Short mmCIF file of C-alpha atoms and ligand atoms in Angstrom, two decimals:
data_model
loop_
_atom_site.label_atom_id
_atom_site.label_comp_id
_atom_site.label_asym_id
_atom_site.label_seq_id
_atom_site.Cartn_x
_atom_site.Cartn_y
_atom_site.Cartn_z
CA MET A 102 35.70 -3.22 25.08
CA SER A 103 32.50 -1.77 23.86
CA ALA A 104 31.79 -1.92 20.19
CA ALA A 105 31.31 1.49 19.88
CA VAL A 106 35.15 1.99 21.52
CA THR A 107 36.29 -0.63 18.91
CA ASP A 108 34.97 1.41 16.63
CA THR A 109 36.60 4.48 17.10
CA ALA A 110 39.66 2.51 17.43
CA ARG A 111 39.42 1.01 14.05
CA ALA A 112 38.52 4.32 12.56
CA GLY A 113 41.86 5.77 14.29
CA ALA A 114 43.86 2.86 13.10
CA ALA A 115 42.31 2.83 9.62
CA ARG A 116 43.61 7.00 9.52
CA VAL A 117 47.10 5.66 10.20
CA ALA A 118 47.04 2.78 7.80
CA ALA A 119 45.69 5.45 4.93
CA THR A 120 48.50 7.66 5.42
CA ARG A 121 51.30 5.05 5.11
CA LEU A 122 49.04 3.61 2.06
CA MET A 123 49.77 6.79 0.20
CA GLU A 124 52.97 7.10 0.55
CA ARG A 125 53.50 3.64 -0.44
CA CYS A 126 51.29 4.49 -4.04
CA ARG A 127 53.91 7.83 -4.34
CA ALA A 128 57.26 5.26 -3.56
CA LEU A 129 55.44 2.83 -5.96
CA ALA A 130 54.64 5.64 -8.43
CA LYS A 131 58.26 6.61 -9.45
CA ILE A 132 59.48 3.06 -10.55
CA THR A 133 58.25 3.53 -14.18
CA GLU A 134 60.15 2.34 -17.78
CA ALA A 135 59.60 5.97 -18.68
CA PRO A 136 61.56 8.58 -17.29
CA GLY A 137 58.85 11.52 -16.88
CA GLN A 138 55.46 9.41 -16.65
CA ILE A 139 54.33 6.45 -15.14
CA LEU A 140 54.40 3.28 -17.39
CA ARG A 141 54.90 -0.60 -15.93
CA THR A 142 54.08 -3.49 -18.34
CA PHE A 143 53.73 -7.17 -18.38
CA LEU A 144 57.36 -9.11 -16.73
CA SER A 145 58.89 -6.06 -17.28
CA PRO A 146 62.28 -5.20 -14.98
CA ALA A 147 60.09 -1.90 -13.81
CA MET A 148 57.65 -4.93 -12.32
CA ASP A 149 60.40 -6.63 -10.85
CA ASP A 150 61.47 -3.56 -9.22
CA VAL A 151 57.55 -3.21 -7.76
CA HIS A 152 58.23 -6.64 -6.29
CA ARG A 153 61.30 -5.64 -4.69
CA THR A 154 59.95 -2.81 -3.16
CA MET A 155 56.67 -4.50 -1.99
CA GLY A 156 58.05 -7.64 -1.37
CA PRO A 157 59.86 -6.56 2.27
CA TRP A 158 56.50 -4.65 3.14
CA MET A 159 54.53 -7.53 2.89
CA GLU A 160 57.28 -10.25 4.78
CA ALA A 161 56.88 -7.18 7.76
CA ALA A 162 53.49 -7.47 7.85
CA GLY A 163 54.40 -11.47 8.55
CA MET A 164 53.11 -12.34 4.84
CA VAL A 165 54.74 -15.53 2.87
CA VAL A 166 55.74 -13.92 -0.52
CA ALA A 167 56.30 -15.34 -3.75
CA ILE A 168 56.09 -14.65 -7.13
CA ASP A 169 54.44 -16.77 -9.87
CA ARG A 170 55.76 -17.77 -13.34
CA ALA A 171 53.07 -15.40 -14.87
CA GLY A 172 54.62 -12.24 -13.00
CA ASN A 173 52.25 -11.95 -10.26
CA LEU A 174 53.07 -10.91 -6.74
CA ARG A 175 51.49 -13.40 -4.19
CA GLY A 176 51.79 -12.99 -0.02
CA LEU A 177 49.65 -14.91 2.10
CA TYR A 178 48.76 -14.46 5.57
CA GLY A 179 47.66 -17.22 7.59
CA ARG A 180 47.86 -21.02 7.21
CA ALA A 181 48.02 -22.73 3.50
CA ASP A 182 45.33 -24.87 4.30
CA ALA A 183 42.91 -22.55 5.67
CA PRO A 184 39.78 -21.11 3.77
CA ARG A 185 41.36 -18.03 1.95
CA LEU A 186 40.07 -14.79 1.11
CA LEU A 187 41.82 -12.90 -2.00
CA ILE A 188 42.36 -9.32 -2.03
CA GLY A 189 43.93 -7.84 -5.03
CA SER A 190 44.27 -5.68 -8.27
CA HIS A 191 46.80 -5.12 -10.84
CA LEU A 192 50.57 -3.26 -10.66
CA ASP A 193 50.88 -3.05 -14.30
CA THR A 194 49.81 0.83 -15.52
CA VAL A 195 48.92 2.13 -18.83
CA PRO A 196 51.10 4.92 -20.40
CA ASN A 197 51.20 7.98 -18.65
CA ALA A 198 49.09 6.90 -15.81
CA GLY A 199 47.88 8.10 -12.34
CA ALA A 200 49.72 6.54 -9.31
CA TYR A 201 46.27 4.74 -7.73
CA ASP A 202 44.48 3.23 -10.73
CA GLY A 203 45.49 -0.99 -9.80
CA VAL A 204 48.06 -0.57 -7.25
CA LEU A 205 45.95 0.99 -4.56
CA GLY A 206 43.93 -2.44 -4.52
CA VAL A 207 46.89 -4.28 -3.70
CA LEU A 208 48.41 -2.10 -0.95
CA MET A 209 44.36 -2.37 0.35
CA GLY A 210 45.14 -5.82 0.75
CA LEU A 211 48.52 -5.31 2.62
CA ALA A 212 47.01 -2.63 4.70
CA LEU A 213 44.09 -4.75 6.05
CA VAL A 214 46.63 -7.65 6.96
CA GLU A 215 48.71 -4.82 9.02
CA ALA A 216 45.28 -3.20 10.63
CA SER A 217 43.47 -6.18 11.31
CA GLY A 218 46.18 -7.30 13.82
CA GLU A 219 46.34 -10.03 15.81
CA GLN A 220 42.55 -10.91 14.80
CA ASN A 221 42.25 -14.62 14.44
CA TYR A 222 39.77 -15.14 11.71
CA PRO A 223 38.79 -18.36 10.46
CA PHE A 224 40.59 -17.66 7.06
CA ALA A 225 44.16 -16.98 5.25
CA ILE A 226 44.09 -13.75 3.22
CA GLU A 227 46.40 -13.91 0.27
CA VAL A 228 47.04 -10.36 -1.56
CA LEU A 229 47.53 -10.71 -5.38
CA GLY A 230 49.13 -7.94 -7.43
CA PHE A 231 48.23 -8.94 -10.65
CA SER A 232 50.93 -8.48 -13.68
CA ASP A 233 49.25 -6.99 -16.53
CA GLU A 234 45.22 -5.98 -16.10
CA GLU A 235 45.40 -2.97 -18.81
CA GLY A 236 46.94 -4.61 -21.92
CA THR A 237 49.71 -2.23 -22.63
CA ARG A 238 52.23 -4.46 -23.90
CA PHE A 239 50.11 -6.92 -25.70
CA GLY A 240 46.99 -5.40 -26.60
CA ALA A 241 45.02 -7.97 -24.86
CA PRO A 242 44.23 -6.93 -21.09
CA PHE A 243 44.02 -9.42 -17.89
CA LEU A 244 47.17 -11.69 -18.46
CA GLY A 245 47.90 -11.50 -14.92
CA SER A 246 44.83 -12.78 -13.58
CA ARG A 247 43.95 -15.22 -16.59
CA ALA A 248 46.97 -16.83 -15.59
CA VAL A 249 46.08 -17.23 -12.29
CA VAL A 250 42.33 -19.26 -13.28
CA GLY A 251 43.67 -21.12 -15.96
CA GLU A 252 42.70 -19.28 -18.93
CA LEU A 253 46.00 -17.48 -19.99
CA GLU A 254 45.71 -20.19 -23.68
CA GLY A 255 45.19 -19.89 -26.90
CA GLY A 256 45.09 -16.81 -29.21
CA LEU A 257 46.07 -14.60 -26.35
CA LEU A 258 49.29 -16.54 -26.00
CA GLU A 259 50.15 -15.58 -29.77
CA CYS A 260 49.91 -11.73 -28.97
CA VAL A 261 52.91 -9.67 -29.86
CA ASP A 262 54.66 -6.47 -28.78
CA SER A 263 55.82 -3.87 -30.54
CA ASP A 264 59.07 -5.99 -30.63
CA GLY A 265 57.28 -8.85 -32.00
CA VAL A 266 57.67 -10.63 -29.21
CA SER A 267 55.15 -13.17 -28.21
CA VAL A 268 53.21 -13.52 -24.60
CA ALA A 269 54.29 -17.41 -24.85
CA GLN A 270 57.72 -16.23 -25.93
CA ALA A 271 57.84 -13.36 -22.95
CA LEU A 272 56.34 -16.30 -20.38
CA ARG A 273 59.37 -18.84 -21.41
CA GLN A 274 61.96 -16.22 -21.08
CA TYR A 275 60.51 -15.14 -17.87
CA ALA A 276 60.37 -18.60 -16.32
CA THR A 277 63.37 -19.35 -17.16
CA GLN A 278 65.38 -16.14 -15.45
CA ARG A 279 63.09 -17.07 -12.84
CA PRO A 280 63.40 -20.76 -11.44
CA ASP A 281 62.07 -19.96 -8.47
CA ALA A 282 58.65 -18.70 -9.75
CA VAL A 283 55.77 -20.88 -8.20
CA GLU A 284 52.95 -21.93 -10.27
CA ALA A 285 50.08 -19.35 -11.51
CA LYS A 286 47.39 -20.79 -10.12
CA LEU A 287 44.11 -20.22 -7.95
CA SER A 288 44.48 -21.97 -4.26
CA ASP A 289 41.45 -24.54 -4.33
CA ARG A 290 40.89 -23.16 -0.43
CA ALA A 291 40.17 -19.64 -2.63
CA ASP A 292 36.57 -18.99 -0.65
CA ALA A 293 36.06 -15.36 -2.36
CA TYR A 294 37.75 -12.57 -4.05
CA LEU A 295 37.54 -8.43 -2.98
CA GLU A 296 38.99 -5.70 -5.42
CA PHE A 297 38.99 -2.37 -4.03
CA HIS A 298 39.44 0.24 -7.01
CA ILE A 299 39.11 3.99 -7.79
CA GLU A 300 36.37 4.79 -9.61
CA GLN A 301 37.92 6.21 -12.54
CA GLY A 302 34.53 8.01 -12.93
CA PRO A 303 32.35 10.65 -11.81
CA VAL A 304 29.55 9.35 -10.13
CA LEU A 305 30.24 8.89 -6.21
CA GLU A 306 31.74 12.22 -6.36
CA SER A 307 28.88 13.74 -7.82
CA ARG A 308 26.86 11.78 -5.21
CA ASN A 309 29.70 13.12 -2.06
CA LEU A 310 29.99 9.41 -1.40
CA ALA A 311 33.59 7.79 -0.61
CA LEU A 312 32.64 4.30 -1.16
CA GLY A 313 30.46 2.62 -4.23
CA ILE A 314 29.53 -1.30 -3.95
CA VAL A 315 29.93 -2.69 -7.68
CA GLU A 316 27.74 -5.17 -8.95
CA GLY A 317 28.47 -5.60 -11.91
CA LEU A 318 30.72 -5.07 -15.17
CA ALA A 319 30.58 -3.97 -18.45
CA GLY A 320 31.67 -6.82 -21.26
CA GLN A 321 34.27 -5.39 -23.87
CA SER A 322 35.28 -5.63 -26.91
CA ARG A 323 38.77 -4.60 -28.23
CA CYS A 324 39.43 -4.51 -32.26
CA ASN A 325 41.53 -3.72 -35.24
CA VAL A 326 40.38 -1.82 -37.98
CA GLU A 327 42.66 -1.52 -40.74
CA PHE A 328 42.17 0.82 -44.05
CA ARG A 329 44.17 0.18 -47.01
CA GLY A 330 44.24 2.94 -49.96
CA VAL A 331 47.12 4.31 -51.77
CA ALA A 332 50.11 6.46 -50.61
CA GLY A 333 50.99 8.93 -53.10
CA HIS A 334 52.77 12.44 -53.38
CA ALA A 335 51.26 15.34 -51.45
CA GLY A 336 51.62 17.84 -53.61
CA THR A 337 50.62 16.36 -57.11
CA ASN A 338 47.63 13.80 -56.60
CA PRO A 339 44.16 16.11 -56.94
CA MET A 340 41.99 15.49 -54.13
CA LYS A 341 39.24 13.47 -55.86
CA MET A 342 41.63 11.10 -57.50
CA ARG A 343 42.68 9.97 -53.85
CA LYS A 344 42.38 6.96 -52.03
CA ASP A 345 43.47 8.47 -48.62
CA ALA A 346 43.62 5.63 -45.66
CA LEU A 347 43.69 8.62 -43.14
CA ALA A 348 40.73 10.94 -44.53
CA ALA A 349 38.25 7.32 -44.78
CA ALA A 350 39.82 6.43 -40.79
CA ALA A 351 38.23 9.67 -40.08
CA ASP A 352 35.37 9.70 -41.91
CA TRP A 353 34.66 6.15 -40.54
CA MET A 354 35.33 7.69 -36.64
CA THR A 355 32.98 10.21 -37.13
CA GLY A 356 30.11 7.49 -38.21
CA ALA A 357 31.30 5.03 -35.76
CA GLU A 358 30.85 7.72 -32.95
CA ALA A 359 27.26 9.00 -34.19
CA ILE A 360 26.04 5.39 -34.42
CA THR A 361 27.49 4.82 -30.77
CA LYS A 362 25.03 7.70 -29.23
CA ARG A 363 22.18 6.09 -30.62
CA PHE A 364 22.98 2.97 -28.35
CA GLU A 365 21.97 4.01 -25.14
CA ASN A 366 25.09 3.47 -22.06
CA ALA A 367 27.50 2.40 -24.84
CA VAL A 368 30.67 3.49 -25.58
CA ALA A 369 33.32 3.17 -28.32
CA THR A 370 36.92 4.21 -28.28
CA VAL A 371 39.77 4.83 -30.45
CA GLY A 372 42.68 5.17 -28.52
CA GLN A 373 45.23 4.01 -30.94
CA ILE A 374 45.51 5.10 -34.89
CA ALA A 375 49.15 4.78 -36.80
CA ALA A 376 49.45 5.93 -40.43
CA GLU A 377 51.96 4.22 -42.73
CA PRO A 378 54.23 5.77 -44.52
CA GLY A 379 53.83 8.62 -41.89
CA GLY A 380 55.93 11.08 -44.20
CA VAL A 381 54.37 14.93 -43.78
CA ASN A 382 54.26 15.05 -47.67
CA VAL A 383 52.91 11.48 -48.25
CA ILE A 384 49.08 10.80 -48.70
CA PRO A 385 48.92 7.45 -45.92
CA GLY A 386 47.91 4.37 -47.78
CA VAL A 387 47.50 2.28 -44.53
CA VAL A 388 45.94 3.51 -41.51
CA ARG A 389 45.55 0.99 -38.13
CA CYS A 390 42.92 1.70 -35.35
CA SER A 391 42.52 0.49 -32.39
CA LEU A 392 38.70 0.14 -31.54
CA ASP A 393 37.32 -0.57 -27.59
CA VAL A 394 33.72 -1.16 -27.48
CA ARG A 395 31.66 -1.38 -23.95
CA HIS A 396 28.53 -2.43 -22.71
CA ALA A 397 26.42 -3.69 -19.54
CA GLU A 398 24.52 -6.17 -21.79
CA ASP A 399 26.43 -8.54 -24.58
CA GLY A 400 23.81 -8.62 -26.93
CA VAL A 401 23.92 -4.82 -27.42
CA ARG A 402 27.65 -4.42 -27.18
CA THR A 403 27.86 -7.46 -29.79
CA ALA A 404 25.08 -5.56 -32.18
CA LEU A 405 27.04 -2.36 -31.95
CA VAL A 406 30.62 -3.93 -33.09
CA GLN A 407 28.80 -4.97 -36.09
CA ALA A 408 27.26 -1.78 -36.84
CA ILE A 409 30.79 -0.29 -36.15
CA PHE A 410 32.37 -2.72 -38.63
CA ASP A 411 29.40 -2.25 -41.39
CA GLU A 412 30.35 1.69 -40.83
CA ALA A 413 34.22 1.02 -41.44
CA ARG A 414 33.30 -1.38 -44.77
CA ALA A 415 30.58 1.45 -46.28
CA VAL A 416 33.10 4.25 -45.70
CA ALA A 417 35.71 1.82 -47.59
CA MET A 418 33.50 1.16 -50.44
CA ARG A 419 31.93 4.89 -51.02
CA ARG A 420 35.91 5.88 -50.99
CA GLY A 421 37.39 2.90 -53.43
CA LEU A 422 39.28 1.63 -50.39
CA ARG A 423 39.91 -1.70 -48.64
CA VAL A 424 39.06 -2.34 -44.84
CA GLU A 425 40.05 -5.01 -42.53
CA ALA A 426 38.07 -5.35 -39.27
CA GLY A 427 38.42 -8.11 -36.61
CA GLN A 428 37.68 -8.15 -32.85
CA TYR A 429 40.79 -9.87 -30.91
CA HIS A 430 39.57 -9.90 -27.29
CA GLU A 431 36.18 -10.22 -25.83
CA HIS A 432 35.18 -10.34 -22.21
CA PRO A 433 31.60 -10.94 -21.25
CA ALA A 434 29.49 -8.69 -18.78
CA VAL A 435 30.21 -10.10 -15.23
CA ARG A 436 27.48 -10.23 -12.33
CA LEU A 437 29.37 -10.01 -8.99
CA ALA A 438 28.59 -12.94 -6.40
CA VAL A 439 25.09 -11.20 -4.67
CA GLU A 440 26.48 -12.46 -0.91
CA LEU A 441 29.36 -11.12 -1.39
CA VAL A 442 28.33 -7.82 -2.63
CA ALA A 443 25.50 -7.47 -0.01
CA LEU A 444 28.20 -8.55 2.95
CA ALA A 445 30.32 -5.63 1.24
CA GLU A 446 27.22 -3.18 1.05
CA ARG A 447 26.65 -4.25 5.06
CA ALA A 448 30.34 -3.76 5.89
CA VAL A 449 30.16 0.01 4.58
CA ARG A 450 27.20 0.35 6.63
CA ASN A 451 28.87 -0.70 9.53
CA THR A 452 31.15 1.99 9.57
CA GLY A 453 27.99 4.52 9.57
CA GLN A 454 28.25 5.33 5.45
CA ALA A 455 26.27 5.76 3.03
CA THR A 456 26.89 3.80 -0.21
CA ILE A 457 25.51 3.03 -3.47
CA ARG A 458 25.26 0.10 -5.72
CA MET A 459 26.98 0.71 -9.30
CA THR A 460 28.15 -1.13 -12.66
CA SER A 461 31.41 -0.88 -13.26
CA GLY A 462 32.06 0.68 -16.82
CA ALA A 463 35.71 -0.03 -16.76
CA GLY A 464 37.25 -3.74 -16.81
CA HIS A 465 38.71 -4.72 -13.82
CA ASP A 466 40.56 -8.09 -12.67
CA ALA A 467 37.40 -9.00 -10.60
CA MET A 468 35.97 -9.73 -14.30
CA VAL A 469 38.28 -12.39 -14.76
CA ILE A 470 38.28 -13.87 -11.03
CA ALA A 471 34.54 -13.78 -10.64
CA PRO A 472 33.50 -16.75 -12.82
CA HIS A 473 35.74 -19.05 -10.50
CA VAL A 474 35.35 -17.33 -7.00
CA PRO A 475 32.91 -15.51 -5.84
CA SER A 476 34.22 -11.72 -5.74
CA ALA A 477 33.12 -8.24 -4.79
CA MET A 478 34.60 -4.67 -6.02
CA VAL A 479 34.46 -1.56 -3.83
CA PHE A 480 34.89 1.96 -5.63
CA LEU A 481 36.88 5.02 -4.04
CA ARG A 482 35.62 8.37 -4.95
CA ASN A 483 38.11 9.96 -7.54
CA PRO A 484 38.14 13.47 -7.51
CA GLY A 485 37.13 14.47 -11.27
CA GLY A 486 36.76 10.76 -12.28
CA ILE A 487 40.37 11.60 -13.78
CA SER A 488 42.11 8.18 -14.31
CA HIS A 489 44.52 7.18 -17.00
CA HIS A 490 46.13 10.35 -16.33
CA PRO A 491 49.13 11.67 -14.14
CA ASP A 492 46.27 14.05 -12.51
CA GLU A 493 44.66 10.63 -11.06
CA SER A 494 44.18 11.11 -7.45
CA VAL A 495 42.10 9.86 -4.34
CA ALA A 496 41.34 11.75 -1.14
CA LYS A 497 43.41 9.99 2.08
CA GLU A 498 40.01 10.41 4.16
CA ASP A 499 38.18 8.40 1.30
CA VAL A 500 41.40 5.37 1.72
CA ALA A 501 40.64 5.42 5.64
CA ALA A 502 36.90 5.12 5.31
CA ALA A 503 37.67 2.00 2.73
CA ILE A 504 40.16 0.24 5.36
CA HIS A 505 37.89 0.93 7.98
CA MET A 506 35.07 -0.73 5.71
CA GLY A 507 37.20 -3.53 4.88
CA LEU A 508 38.16 -3.87 8.46
CA CYS A 509 34.03 -4.21 8.64
CA PHE A 510 34.01 -6.28 5.98
CA LEU A 511 36.82 -9.21 7.59
CA ASP A 512 34.46 -9.46 10.56
CA GLU A 513 31.62 -9.98 8.44
CA PHE A 514 33.25 -12.42 6.09
CA ALA A 515 34.53 -14.58 9.27
CA ALA A 516 30.99 -14.54 10.88
CA HIS A 517 29.90 -15.77 7.20
CA GLU A 518 32.89 -18.49 7.28
CA SER A 519 32.00 -19.57 10.46
CA GLU A 520 28.29 -20.36 9.66
CA ARG A 521 29.55 -22.04 6.48
CA GLY A 522 31.66 -24.24 8.79
CA ASP A 523 29.13 -24.74 10.65
CA LYS A 524 26.24 -25.98 8.02
CA LYS A 525 29.23 -28.32 6.60
CA ARG A 526 29.81 -30.22 9.83
CA ALA A 527 26.12 -30.20 10.88
O1 HGY B 870 39.88 -0.31 -19.47
C1 HGY B 870 39.96 -0.42 -18.87
O2 HGY B 870 38.91 -0.52 -18.28
C2 HGY B 870 40.92 -1.19 -17.36
O3 HGY B 870 41.64 0.22 -17.21
N1 HGY B 870 41.99 -1.60 -17.59
MN1 MN B 871 43.31 1.11 -15.95
MN1 MN B 872 42.68 -1.22 -13.14
#
């Protein structure tokens, strides 16, 4: 069959596979631990339901399916002792999430196994559905992929959820309830990792492109800032005599925003704020804020975190309050594997599409895997860049383009693996 006919057939198969993938995203979007919104968190019963739904799809595609002790869903297509291409992303969500963040990348792995038919690749494919990338339950992200690379340890295990349960306790309880869970570890045959993800930003749409090739991911810091003032009666305390923790936090946040704008391409976000005691007629005595800081260069990010902490101390001093600021999680910026990024770019071009190289402001499991396995990421256009929101969407045509590109990637990777094999034998 001529290459053109094969490619036309392939593009047709990709469109059929894209329709099924979108249906599966909608089916999984119905699985939630909060009626009326999409919410799935680390080791929750909702995640078990996702496994019970996806497992049969993966088995029907010829995969051997297992759940590991960190709650990651794993499907292997091909020989266990063959070199392995990992394709994955996460199955957990933020609160009130969209239907595609993470899930799409896991279903892309399944779709490529199904669409690749009986191709006899010189490698196996392992599809991974990570159990926690967002950090919604414990605040610390990447728990699933960190477990796989052996980095779920130390302080991360002591993070507690809103019920006071630690990561370590949650893992012990999960393993007790699932004696058949397999070890959460990376195969020593893992040769490459590929992650498909919606862009969660406006760039591809602004450039009228379906797919982007990720070269690197910005580093991120997650911090807590706590202001301690004096709670009091809202009616009897003159404004000049107050030590209002919420007014101080507000003062700090506007200062932090102005500071961040002076650091080019940096972002800082206070996503959570809790005021105590929380009465409408009580001056807040304690306010706890989250702080998420990101930048492509680690030195700039570290300097910005310090400048924002200094601003908190200056506001507290000015207003006569106490403040504690600390970083509880950070992940350095990551560059993805040059050779694999070029291979992914070639695969896009082989489908006849244009593409661009991008740096991701969002964190992804690829940044955890990349220091251990050569990794590449492909972004899909995300209308309006809307994400972490129920209006998050992706076009079926762009999913078809991604599947088409993914099949070309498998061809390119097969050639790459055969070449590696030849060199080893020489
Ligand atoms: O926070 C992030 O960047 C990702 O969506 N977890
Ligand atoms: Mn996300
Ligand atoms: Mn994500």
